[in-house]
Structures are given as structure tokens and as C-alpha cells.
């Protein structure tokens, strides 16, 4: 059986796109990059636009949805999003739109997709747990607080891509206007390093193979602070926690089936 592999084209406020592959099925979660940029970033991972079987949208913020419509129009790939996200009109016209329920699982090729509603300042934001029946990868960014439903859905994941957006002191002392500081740090904003750490303490278990830090703010955080927070929950060294870079993304990692 082939393993689930995952990679990222980039993560942060200037664009996000997570790539997940199982056998011949390849999906993107979000696409905050233009067509040319997406092509170039996929090429780094040995893929072309035509290799994609679907783009799952999490919410309508530009760093996630910005390139989805353009990429879909360029290659005809199916786009999956919640009704609320679609209602914002940010997608534009796409050739193959699939509206999904925020609570209902569905499949794309060899991948099983579980949408999870999250508290974030968007119309109907969801995040996703993606599996193949044996392994599960949880992708969790763009949320200001943790619900018991989130804890339940992300328990027993074999891999986690987890937001560690900001350090609260850096956010407080930084250059953002007060309103934006409140939004980012609020219950519908983004996870701080500390929030990510305490969630990870709850989610960590023997079979968790990879935890990757994502959506790190370039103004209100550093890679090292984010890595230290997650490493503490995992009981490992900070440099053992991979970080998704805004420009270079993350190279392929795989979830190995253990017998
Ligand atoms: Zn975002
Ligand atoms: Zn957002």
C-alpha cells in the first residue's frame, strides 16, 4: 500500500497551499498563489497543475482563496467549498464547483476528507482531516480558539500541520493597529504559540509521526519561538519541528504505515 505524502507550496499571510497525495490522487487545500506561482511551486515538488484532482477551500481570506478561482479556470480542477464560503463570491466562476457540508465526510479518489468547522472571522470556515482509511493527516490553521469538536476530530492523527501564528508579547508590542491586534489575538483570530502548544499536549500520542508548524506570522513570531512551543509539547528539540516557509514551502513528507 502506498503511503500518504504531504507537502506545502507555502504558508503564511502571503499565501497558503497544502498538497496531499495518495497513489494517483492529489489534492490541494487552499491556494493563495497566482497561476504562474502555483505552477512554479508545484514544479519544485515534481507536479503540474494537471496532476491535481481537487482544491479544498478552507475560507475566503485572500491568503487561502486568492488563487483558487484562477487556478481552477486554468486547469479545470474541481473546487470544494462550504456554502458560506461560496456565498462571499470570492471564488468567482469556476468550471467545476462542489458545495460541501461543513459536517459531512466525502471522498476524492483514494482520499477521505473530513471537514471540521473552526472559530475564525470568516463566513463558514472549515479545516480538514484527510485520510486513506489507515493514516490521517490533520491540517489546522486559521482559528482563534479550540472547540471540543476540534479536539475530537484531530485526536489520533498520524500527522499534523498546526498553526503557531504568533507570540502574544510580540503581537502586543508590535506595529499592528490596535484593532488588528485584537482580531489576530481574539477567539476568531489565529492560534498563538501557547494555544498551539496546549492543544498539541492533548493531541500527542504514540503513533503521531510528524508535527509541522504552519501559518507563522512574519511580524509577530519567529520560527524558533513556534518550534520551541511545539517541541515542548512533543518532548523533542526545537530543530526537530519542521516549519513551513512562506517562500519555499515544505518538501514531501510521508506517513508510514506501521505493522
Ligand atoms: Zn490565513
Ligand atoms: Zn483566515
XYZ file of N, CA and C and ligand atoms in Angstrom:
779
model
N 0.842 -1.204 0.000
C 0.000 0.000 0.000
C 0.876 1.253 0.000
N 0.548 2.205 -0.859
C 1.344 3.435 -0.864
C 0.962 4.314 0.312
N 1.941 5.082 0.762
C 1.709 5.943 1.921
C 1.093 7.274 1.477
N 0.438 7.938 2.409
C 0.017 9.322 2.167
C 1.277 10.187 2.236
N 1.425 11.070 1.247
C 2.522 12.044 1.304
C 1.908 13.428 1.379
N 2.622 14.343 1.996
C 2.128 15.722 2.004
C 3.298 16.686 1.855
N 2.950 17.875 1.378
C 3.958 18.921 1.156
C 3.225 20.251 1.201
N 3.966 21.343 1.129
C 3.298 22.639 1.103
C 3.949 23.548 0.070
N 3.116 24.307 -0.615
C 3.642 25.280 -1.577
C 4.061 26.557 -0.858
N 3.625 26.707 0.387
C 3.942 27.895 1.183
C 2.879 28.091 2.240
N 3.242 28.745 3.347
C 2.246 29.019 4.381
C 2.570 30.327 5.078
N 1.540 31.132 5.312
C 1.703 32.423 5.965
C 0.714 33.415 5.382
N 0.793 34.654 5.825
C -0.220 35.637 5.425
C -0.111 36.040 3.954
N 0.980 35.618 3.270
C 1.108 35.931 1.844
C 0.749 34.749 0.944
N 0.126 33.728 1.484
C -0.327 32.620 0.644
C -0.144 31.263 1.294
N -1.168 30.422 1.149
C -1.136 29.076 1.710
C -1.591 28.060 0.670
N -1.005 26.888 0.679
C -1.472 25.779 -0.153
C -0.787 24.513 0.356
N -1.596 23.544 0.782
C -1.082 22.270 1.278
C -1.412 21.195 0.261
N -0.429 20.377 -0.042
C -0.608 19.336 -1.043
C -0.637 17.980 -0.345
N -1.638 17.160 -0.692
C -1.734 15.821 -0.093
C -1.921 14.811 -1.219
N -1.172 13.703 -1.140
C -1.178 12.715 -2.217
C -1.324 11.302 -1.659
N -2.131 10.529 -2.337
C -2.225 9.091 -2.040
C -2.358 8.395 -3.380
N -1.434 7.539 -3.714
C -1.383 6.892 -5.034
C -1.503 7.942 -6.136
N -2.572 7.849 -6.940
C -2.715 8.800 -8.039
C -3.647 9.956 -7.725
N -4.042 10.086 -6.471
C -4.932 11.181 -6.085
C -4.117 12.298 -5.428
N -4.306 13.506 -5.952
C -3.572 14.638 -5.373
C -4.518 15.819 -5.176
N -4.540 16.332 -3.941
C -5.405 17.484 -3.683
C -4.596 18.627 -3.091
N -5.119 19.813 -3.298
C -4.560 20.991 -2.643
C -5.575 21.456 -1.624
N -5.129 21.829 -0.441
C -6.010 22.547 0.469
C -5.617 24.011 0.329
N -6.535 24.818 -0.184
C -6.340 26.251 -0.439
C -5.305 26.510 -1.542
N -5.378 27.706 -2.080
C -4.342 28.146 -2.999
C -4.305 29.672 -2.977
N -3.355 30.183 -2.230
C -3.219 31.634 -2.100
C -2.212 32.210 -3.087
N -1.856 31.438 -4.106
C -0.853 31.882 -5.089
C -1.472 31.966 -6.476
N -0.966 32.854 -7.290
C -1.448 33.009 -8.668
C -1.071 31.793 -9.509
N -1.555 31.774 -10.758
C -1.360 30.589 -11.606
C 0.123 30.305 -11.854
N 0.857 31.349 -12.234
C 2.273 31.163 -12.564
C 3.071 30.684 -11.341
N 2.784 31.329 -10.225
C 3.457 30.998 -8.970
C 3.106 29.576 -8.526
N 1.829 29.220 -8.637
C 1.398 27.872 -8.242
C 2.104 26.827 -9.104
N 2.159 27.092 -10.410
C 2.850 26.171 -11.327
C 4.294 25.974 -10.893
N 4.972 27.086 -10.623
C 6.394 27.016 -10.254
C 6.577 26.266 -8.934
N 5.685 26.535 -7.979
C 5.807 25.875 -6.677
C 5.494 24.381 -6.780
N 4.516 24.016 -7.633
C 4.209 22.594 -7.843
C 5.378 21.890 -8.521
N 6.002 22.595 -9.438
C 7.131 22.038 -10.178
C 8.265 21.629 -9.238
N 8.473 22.433 -8.190
C 9.507 22.101 -7.194
C 9.251 20.733 -6.578
N 7.965 20.338 -6.556
C 7.582 19.069 -5.941
C 7.339 17.984 -6.996
N 7.704 18.308 -8.229
C 7.607 17.325 -9.307
C 6.220 17.193 -9.901
N 5.375 18.197 -9.721
C 3.995 18.105 -10.208
C 3.624 19.266 -11.121
N 2.524 19.066 -11.852
C 1.965 20.123 -12.705
C 0.508 20.350 -12.296
N -0.075 21.460 -12.754
C -1.474 21.774 -12.413
C -2.401 20.613 -12.770
N -2.113 19.975 -13.891
C -2.970 18.896 -14.391
C -2.972 17.665 -13.473
N -2.013 17.593 -12.555
C -1.961 16.450 -11.640
C -2.956 16.572 -10.492
N -3.560 17.743 -10.346
C -4.460 17.967 -9.202
C -5.849 17.392 -9.471
N -6.421 16.736 -8.434
C -7.771 16.174 -8.560
C -8.813 17.011 -7.834
N -8.389 18.012 -7.107
C -9.354 18.859 -6.415
C -8.643 19.905 -5.588
N -9.309 21.046 -5.391
C -8.815 22.048 -4.432
C -9.887 22.205 -3.371
N -9.506 21.971 -2.120
C -10.417 22.168 -0.999
C -10.162 23.558 -0.433
N -11.211 24.338 -0.288
C -11.042 25.693 0.240
C -11.424 25.691 1.723
N -10.632 26.390 2.533
C -10.970 26.467 3.966
C -11.846 27.681 4.272
N -11.526 28.822 3.666
C -12.316 30.036 3.908
C -11.899 31.106 2.910
N -12.589 32.251 2.941
C -12.464 33.220 1.854
C -11.353 34.259 2.023
N -10.508 34.147 3.036
C -9.422 35.122 3.148
C -8.437 34.947 1.985
N -7.920 36.080 1.522
C -7.116 36.096 0.303
C -5.916 35.166 0.317
N -5.298 34.982 1.487
C -4.112 34.122 1.554
C -4.467 32.644 1.349
N -5.767 32.327 1.304
C -6.211 30.937 1.092
C -6.966 30.757 -0.222
N -7.799 31.763 -0.556
C -8.677 31.609 -1.719
C -8.148 32.397 -2.925
N -7.162 33.263 -2.678
C -6.703 34.222 -3.687
C -6.436 33.641 -5.064
N -5.846 32.449 -5.134
C -5.506 31.880 -6.439
C -6.438 30.765 -6.885
N -7.392 30.376 -6.028
C -8.203 29.177 -6.312
C -8.970 29.307 -7.618
N -9.709 30.405 -7.763
C -10.510 30.606 -8.974
C -9.649 30.618 -10.216
N -8.555 31.333 -10.175
C -7.678 31.456 -11.352
C -7.067 30.116 -11.728
N -6.612 29.371 -10.712
C -6.011 28.057 -10.984
C -7.068 27.108 -11.539
N -8.269 27.142 -10.960
C -9.342 26.246 -11.422
C -9.727 26.576 -12.856
N -9.761 27.856 -13.182
C -10.106 28.230 -14.562
C -8.990 27.840 -15.533
N -7.761 27.832 -15.033
C -6.626 27.488 -15.905
C -6.562 25.996 -16.217
N -6.961 25.143 -15.255
C -6.780 23.702 -15.491
C -8.052 22.890 -15.332
N -9.156 23.530 -14.933
C -10.443 22.830 -14.850
C -10.635 21.975 -13.608
N -9.712 22.055 -12.659
C -9.793 21.213 -11.457
C -11.051 21.555 -10.635
N -11.626 20.517 -9.990
C -12.825 20.721 -9.166
C -12.476 21.497 -7.895
N -13.371 22.386 -7.488
C -13.183 23.171 -6.269
C -14.267 22.798 -5.268
N -13.850 22.486 -4.039
C -14.770 22.105 -2.972
C -14.778 23.208 -1.921
N -15.970 23.706 -1.585
C -16.014 24.694 -0.500
C -17.367 24.691 0.178
N -17.435 25.289 1.359
C -18.690 25.362 2.109
C -19.628 26.352 1.416
N -20.920 26.232 1.735
C -21.903 27.161 1.170
C -21.570 28.604 1.569
N -21.210 28.765 2.846
C -20.911 30.112 3.334
C -19.736 30.735 2.605
N -18.686 29.955 2.397
C -17.514 30.469 1.675
C -17.907 30.851 0.254
N -18.724 30.025 -0.358
C -19.146 30.304 -1.738
C -19.956 31.591 -1.818
N -20.811 31.802 -0.795
C -21.674 32.990 -0.792
C -20.893 34.304 -0.767
N -19.649 34.274 -0.332
C -18.868 35.512 -0.282
C -18.508 35.989 -1.692
N -18.611 35.120 -2.670
C -18.325 35.497 -4.060
C -16.845 35.645 -4.376
N -15.976 35.285 -3.431
C -14.531 35.479 -3.624
C -13.896 34.500 -4.615
N -14.650 33.447 -4.939
C -14.108 32.412 -5.813
C -14.208 32.812 -7.286
N -15.213 33.623 -7.597
C -15.502 33.901 -8.995
C -16.104 32.650 -9.635
N -16.204 32.668 -10.947
C -16.778 31.484 -11.631
C -15.714 30.396 -11.762
N -16.059 29.177 -11.368
C -15.119 28.066 -11.566
C -15.821 26.964 -12.374
N -15.067 26.229 -13.180
C -15.703 25.271 -14.081
C -16.380 24.096 -13.382
N -15.884 23.691 -12.219
C -16.431 22.508 -11.549
C -16.504 22.775 -10.044
N -17.649 23.294 -9.611
C -17.796 23.671 -8.200
C -18.559 22.587 -7.447
N -18.039 22.165 -6.301
C -18.726 21.168 -5.471
C -18.956 21.780 -4.089
N -20.199 22.119 -3.804
C -20.503 22.682 -2.489
C -20.615 21.552 -1.479
N -19.955 21.723 -0.337
C -19.923 20.631 0.650
C -20.533 21.081 1.971
N -20.985 20.096 2.746
C -21.462 20.375 4.097
C -20.250 20.422 5.022
N -20.242 21.368 5.950
C -19.111 21.511 6.881
C -18.998 20.339 7.847
N -20.002 19.476 7.854
C -20.018 18.390 8.836
C -19.997 17.004 8.205
N -19.972 16.959 6.889
C -20.123 15.658 6.231
C -18.860 15.202 5.512
N -18.448 13.981 5.801
C -17.261 13.430 5.125
C -17.558 13.133 3.672
N -16.524 13.162 2.859
C -16.686 12.780 1.461
C -15.339 12.251 0.967
N -15.329 11.763 -0.268
C -14.090 11.190 -0.788
C -13.696 11.855 -2.094
N -12.397 11.972 -2.307
C -11.860 12.353 -3.619
C -10.845 11.266 -3.955
N -11.152 10.451 -4.972
C -10.263 9.348 -5.332
C -9.953 8.464 -4.133
N -8.656 8.328 -3.810
C -8.235 7.465 -2.712
C -8.217 8.167 -1.353
N -8.629 9.420 -1.323
C -8.564 10.176 -0.064
C -9.946 10.406 0.550
N -10.012 10.227 1.862
C -11.241 10.526 2.608
C -11.074 11.883 3.265
N -12.072 12.723 3.095
C -11.961 14.097 3.580
C -12.981 14.340 4.683
N -12.492 14.862 5.814
C -13.390 15.193 6.917
C -13.309 16.692 7.201
N -14.340 17.460 6.834
C -14.303 18.894 7.130
C -14.593 19.127 8.618
N -13.928 20.130 9.186
C -14.124 20.451 10.602
C -14.363 21.961 10.751
N -15.544 22.377 11.224
C -15.805 23.810 11.408
C -14.891 24.387 12.494
N -14.373 25.590 12.264
C -13.459 26.220 13.233
C -13.869 27.670 13.505
N -13.547 28.197 14.714
C -13.843 29.599 15.017
C -12.807 30.530 14.368
N -13.239 31.263 13.354
C -12.351 32.179 12.635
C -13.250 33.258 12.030
N -12.706 34.448 11.803
C -13.573 35.543 11.353
C -13.850 35.491 9.851
N -14.514 34.432 9.434
C -14.911 34.241 8.039
C -16.340 33.699 8.059
N -16.962 33.590 6.887
C -18.382 33.203 6.809
C -18.678 31.791 7.316
N -17.990 30.813 6.765
C -18.216 29.424 7.197
C -16.897 28.669 7.089
N -15.926 29.042 7.954
C -14.577 28.467 7.830
C -14.516 27.011 8.266
N -13.801 26.213 7.504
C -13.577 24.819 7.881
C -12.095 24.480 7.707
N -11.653 23.477 8.436
C -10.334 22.901 8.220
C -10.562 21.429 7.906
N -9.510 20.696 7.623
C -9.722 19.341 7.112
C -8.805 18.304 7.775
N -9.376 17.120 7.990
C -8.569 15.938 8.309
C -8.686 15.031 7.081
N -7.552 14.623 6.556
C -7.542 13.847 5.312
C -6.900 12.485 5.578
N -7.558 11.423 5.174
C -7.031 10.087 5.457
C -7.224 9.120 4.306
N -6.722 7.890 4.518
C -6.888 6.860 3.487
C -7.439 5.571 4.100
N -8.027 5.691 5.287
C -8.544 4.506 5.966
C -7.540 3.944 6.954
N -6.248 4.180 6.705
C -5.210 3.689 7.623
C -4.538 4.855 8.354
N -4.212 5.918 7.615
C -3.474 7.064 8.151
C -4.310 8.325 8.050
N -4.099 9.264 8.983
C -4.847 10.525 8.942
C -3.899 11.705 9.129
N -4.068 12.683 8.258
C -3.304 13.931 8.369
C -4.279 15.057 8.731
N -4.005 15.746 9.825
C -4.851 16.869 10.231
C -4.195 18.177 9.831
N -4.946 19.015 9.138
C -4.451 20.345 8.768
C -5.282 21.352 9.538
N -4.627 22.160 10.362
C -5.381 23.045 11.258
C -4.693 24.409 11.380
N -5.199 25.368 10.618
C -4.692 26.744 10.708
C -5.895 27.686 10.704
N -5.650 28.953 10.943
C -6.709 29.960 10.875
C -7.873 29.663 11.816
N -7.548 29.672 13.104
C -8.588 29.542 14.126
C -8.118 30.279 15.376
N -9.082 30.892 16.077
C -8.699 31.708 17.228
C -8.833 30.975 18.537
N -9.579 29.879 18.538
C -9.773 29.117 19.760
C -10.081 27.666 19.417
N -10.041 26.829 20.456
C -10.208 25.387 20.259
C -11.580 24.966 20.787
N -12.301 24.190 20.018
C -13.583 23.669 20.486
C -13.420 22.181 20.819
N -14.399 21.632 21.553
C -14.276 20.209 21.879
C -14.429 19.363 20.610
N -15.181 19.874 19.648
C -15.316 19.163 18.368
C -13.949 19.066 17.658
N -13.189 20.154 17.701
C -11.845 20.137 17.094
C -10.967 19.103 17.802
N -10.991 19.120 19.137
C -10.179 18.141 19.890
C -10.513 16.721 19.459
N -11.801 16.467 19.314
C -12.251 15.130 18.949
C -11.808 14.752 17.527
N -11.982 15.677 16.581
C -11.667 15.371 15.183
C -10.167 15.188 14.943
N -9.338 15.938 15.669
C -7.891 15.886 15.426
C -7.166 14.903 16.343
N -7.936 14.186 17.190
C -7.312 13.156 18.024
C -6.907 12.006 17.105
N -5.890 11.282 17.461
C -5.421 10.100 16.722
C -5.007 10.393 15.275
N -4.519 11.594 15.008
C -3.948 11.865 13.685
C -2.528 11.289 13.646
N -2.088 10.867 12.472
C -0.723 10.357 12.318
C 0.244 11.474 11.929
N -0.317 12.550 11.402
C 0.471 13.738 11.080
C -0.370 14.968 11.328
N 0.288 16.062 11.721
C -0.440 17.306 11.995
C 0.296 18.488 11.392
N -0.446 19.308 10.663
C 0.080 20.607 10.244
C -0.670 21.607 11.098
N 0.037 22.253 12.001
C -0.629 23.023 13.052
C -0.183 24.486 13.045
N -1.156 25.373 13.130
C -0.858 26.804 13.184
C -0.196 27.175 14.519
N 0.928 27.891 14.436
C 1.525 28.542 15.604
C 1.781 29.962 15.119
N 0.747 30.782 15.143
C 0.761 32.051 14.413
C 1.592 33.145 15.063
N 1.384 33.330 16.366
C 2.041 34.493 16.969
C 2.475 34.245 18.406
N 3.420 35.081 18.805
C 3.817 35.166 20.195
C 3.034 36.357 20.764
N 2.239 36.157 21.811
C 1.363 37.228 22.302
C 2.122 38.507 22.674
N 3.330 38.382 23.208
C 4.097 39.583 23.594
C 4.547 40.340 22.340
N 5.036 39.606 21.351
C 5.437 40.263 20.090
C 4.235 40.936 19.428
N 3.082 40.266 19.477
C 1.872 40.855 18.885
C 1.512 42.150 19.610
N 1.536 42.092 20.934
C 1.171 43.248 21.757
C 2.122 44.422 21.528
N 3.414 44.120 21.443
C 4.415 45.190 21.327
C 4.710 45.567 19.874
N 4.102 44.850 18.949
C 4.405 45.059 17.532
C 3.685 46.245 16.916
N 3.806 46.334 15.589
C 3.369 47.544 14.885
C 1.921 47.490 14.398
N 1.226 46.384 14.598
C -0.156 46.290 14.112
C -1.037 47.324 14.800
N -2.026 47.883 14.076
C -3.002 48.755 14.739
C -3.789 47.953 15.789
N -4.279 48.661 16.806
C -4.945 48.002 17.934
C -6.055 47.041 17.483
N -6.837 47.498 16.492
C -7.961 46.676 16.022
C -7.473 45.328 15.466
N -6.385 45.374 14.721
C -5.835 44.163 14.117
C -5.214 43.256 15.190
N -4.565 43.886 16.188
C -4.008 43.098 17.297
C -5.122 42.320 17.984
N -6.258 43.006 18.203
C -7.393 42.343 18.866
C -7.944 41.220 18.006
N -8.004 41.456 16.689
C -8.550 40.442 15.792
C -7.657 39.188 15.778
N -6.363 39.416 15.566
C -5.422 38.289 15.480
C -5.393 37.492 16.787
N -5.392 38.207 17.918
C -5.277 37.542 19.221
C -6.616 37.065 19.777
N -7.724 37.401 19.107
C -9.055 37.096 19.632
C -9.510 35.670 19.351
N -10.709 35.345 19.847
C -11.257 33.984 19.758
C -11.554 33.568 18.324
N -11.636 34.542 17.402
C -11.889 34.229 15.994
C -10.696 34.620 15.112
N -9.520 34.706 15.741
C -8.327 35.112 15.003
C -7.444 33.923 14.676
N -6.248 33.933 15.274
C -5.248 32.894 14.977
C -4.699 32.287 16.271
N -4.225 31.057 16.192
C -3.651 30.393 17.371
C -2.274 30.954 17.709
N -2.099 31.296 18.986
C -0.774 31.712 19.464
C 0.089 30.457 19.644
N 1.373 30.683 19.862
C 2.273 29.545 20.135
C 1.774 28.743 21.336
N 1.350 29.464 22.369
C 0.891 28.810 23.604
C -0.375 27.992 23.383
N -1.306 28.544 22.606
C -2.542 27.788 22.323
C -2.227 26.524 21.525
N -1.309 26.676 20.548
C -0.926 25.512 19.736
C -0.273 24.461 20.625
N 0.573 24.934 21.552
C 1.254 24.005 22.448
C 0.255 23.247 23.318
N -0.714 23.963 23.907
C -1.618 23.245 24.804
C -2.532 22.297 24.038
N -2.920 22.658 22.808
C -3.703 21.708 22.007
C -2.861 20.467 21.697
N -1.603 20.704 21.328
C -0.731 19.591 20.969
C -0.508 18.644 22.155
N -0.411 19.204 23.357
C -0.276 18.351 24.555
C -1.453 17.378 24.654
N -2.625 17.860 24.259
C -3.808 16.993 24.322
C -3.835 15.974 23.190
N -3.273 16.360 22.039
C -3.395 15.501 20.855
C -2.261 14.485 20.708
N -1.146 14.738 21.391
C 0.030 13.901 21.173
C -0.223 12.449 21.627
N 0.233 11.504 20.843
C 0.090 10.092 21.190
C 1.211 9.320 20.496
N 1.358 8.052 20.848
C 2.489 7.238 20.388
C 2.659 7.184 18.876
N 1.541 7.203 18.157
C 1.625 6.976 16.707
C 1.727 8.260 15.894
N 1.784 9.401 16.577
C 1.903 10.675 15.858
C 3.314 10.762 15.255
N 3.390 10.772 13.917
C 4.707 10.697 13.244
C 5.329 12.061 12.965
N 4.494 13.018 12.550
C 5.026 14.332 12.182
C 4.141 15.458 12.709
N 4.759 16.494 13.246
C 4.037 17.726 13.560
C 4.803 18.862 12.894
N 4.100 19.626 12.073
C 4.728 20.687 11.300
C 4.095 22.016 11.691
N 4.918 23.024 11.941
C 4.403 24.345 12.321
C 4.050 25.143 11.069
N 2.869 25.778 11.085
C 2.397 26.496 9.900
C 1.822 27.865 10.247
N 1.596 28.646 9.206
C 0.962 29.971 9.307
C 1.629 30.858 10.371
N 2.960 30.820 10.371
C 3.739 31.605 11.336
C 3.790 33.058 10.870
N 3.444 33.980 11.730
C 3.443 35.400 11.374
C 4.877 35.882 11.181
N 5.108 36.657 10.116
C 6.482 37.151 9.933
C 6.742 38.417 10.758
N 5.698 39.010 11.336
C 5.887 40.205 12.168
C 5.779 39.912 13.664
N 4.940 38.930 14.005
C 4.620 38.713 15.420
C 5.104 37.383 15.965
N 6.068 36.782 15.270
C 6.565 35.492 15.731
C 7.920 35.226 15.084
N 8.613 34.232 15.586
C 9.807 33.743 14.893
C 9.658 32.233 14.739
N 10.340 31.672 13.757
C 10.288 30.217 13.577
C 10.701 29.517 14.869
N 11.758 30.043 15.493
C 12.301 29.374 16.681
C 11.296 29.361 17.837
N 10.606 30.475 18.061
C 9.610 30.507 19.146
C 8.499 29.496 18.881
N 8.040 29.439 17.633
C 6.980 28.482 17.269
C 7.488 27.051 17.465
N 8.707 26.790 16.996
C 9.271 25.435 17.118
C 9.444 25.044 18.584
N 9.938 26.005 19.405
C 10.149 25.707 20.828
C 8.835 25.336 21.506
N 7.778 26.069 21.170
C 6.475 25.800 21.799
C 5.983 24.398 21.466
N 6.064 24.040 20.190
C 5.567 22.715 19.800
C 6.500 21.607 20.314
N 7.812 21.883 20.296
C 8.783 20.884 20.762
C 8.563 20.550 22.231
N 8.200 21.556 23.014
C 7.960 21.326 24.439
C 6.816 20.329 24.642
N 5.765 20.477 23.826
C 4.626 19.552 23.941
C 5.001 18.151 23.463
N 5.959 18.083 22.542
C 6.332 16.791 21.968
C 7.480 16.122 22.727
N 8.167 16.895 23.565
C 9.325 16.366 24.273
C 10.496 16.135 23.347
N 10.681 17.016 22.368
C 11.822 16.892 21.456
C 12.562 18.229 21.366
N 13.573 18.307 20.502
C 14.309 19.556 20.350
C 13.594 20.447 19.330
N 13.766 21.759 19.492
C 13.087 22.720 18.617
C 13.409 22.473 17.144
N 14.687 22.139 16.858
C 15.044 21.984 15.443
C 14.523 20.694 14.813
N 13.867 19.873 15.621
C 13.237 18.672 15.071
C 11.819 18.948 14.582
N 11.308 20.162 14.851
C 9.958 20.515 14.394
C 10.070 21.262 13.060
N 9.619 20.656 11.966
C 9.689 21.347 10.682
C 8.736 22.545 10.642
N 9.149 23.552 9.887
C 8.371 24.773 9.753
C 8.047 24.950 8.274
N 6.828 25.359 7.968
C 6.512 25.635 6.561
C 6.883 27.084 6.267
N 7.776 27.237 5.322
C 8.266 28.555 4.949
C 7.309 29.221 3.961
N 7.169 30.534 4.089
C 6.284 31.257 3.180
C 6.728 31.128 1.720
N 8.016 31.207 1.493
C 8.509 31.203 0.114
C 8.867 29.814 -0.402
N 9.504 29.012 0.442
C 9.970 27.709 -0.056
C 9.036 26.549 0.301
N 8.033 26.799 1.127
C 7.063 25.758 1.465
C 7.653 24.646 2.308
N 7.254 23.435 2.000
C 7.733 22.257 2.733
C 7.859 21.122 1.742
N 8.999 20.433 1.764
C 9.169 19.332 0.822
C 8.376 18.112 1.296
N 8.189 17.161 0.406
C 7.379 15.973 0.706
C 7.757 15.304 2.027
N 6.736 14.948 2.795
C 6.919 14.114 3.975
C 5.884 12.998 3.851
N 6.156 11.830 4.414
C 5.148 10.785 4.263
C 4.752 10.170 5.592
N 3.536 9.643 5.601
C 3.015 8.956 6.784
C 3.162 7.466 6.533
N 4.059 6.855 7.255
C 4.373 5.443 7.030
C 3.408 4.547 7.784
N 2.892 3.571 7.093
C 2.042 2.575 7.758
C 2.963 1.678 8.564
N 2.636 1.506 9.835
C 3.479 0.644 10.677
C 2.738 -0.638 10.996
N 3.445 -1.729 10.807
C 2.778 -3.019 11.077
C 3.270 -3.610 12.381
Zn -4.660 32.598 6.725
Zn -8.008 33.449 7.660
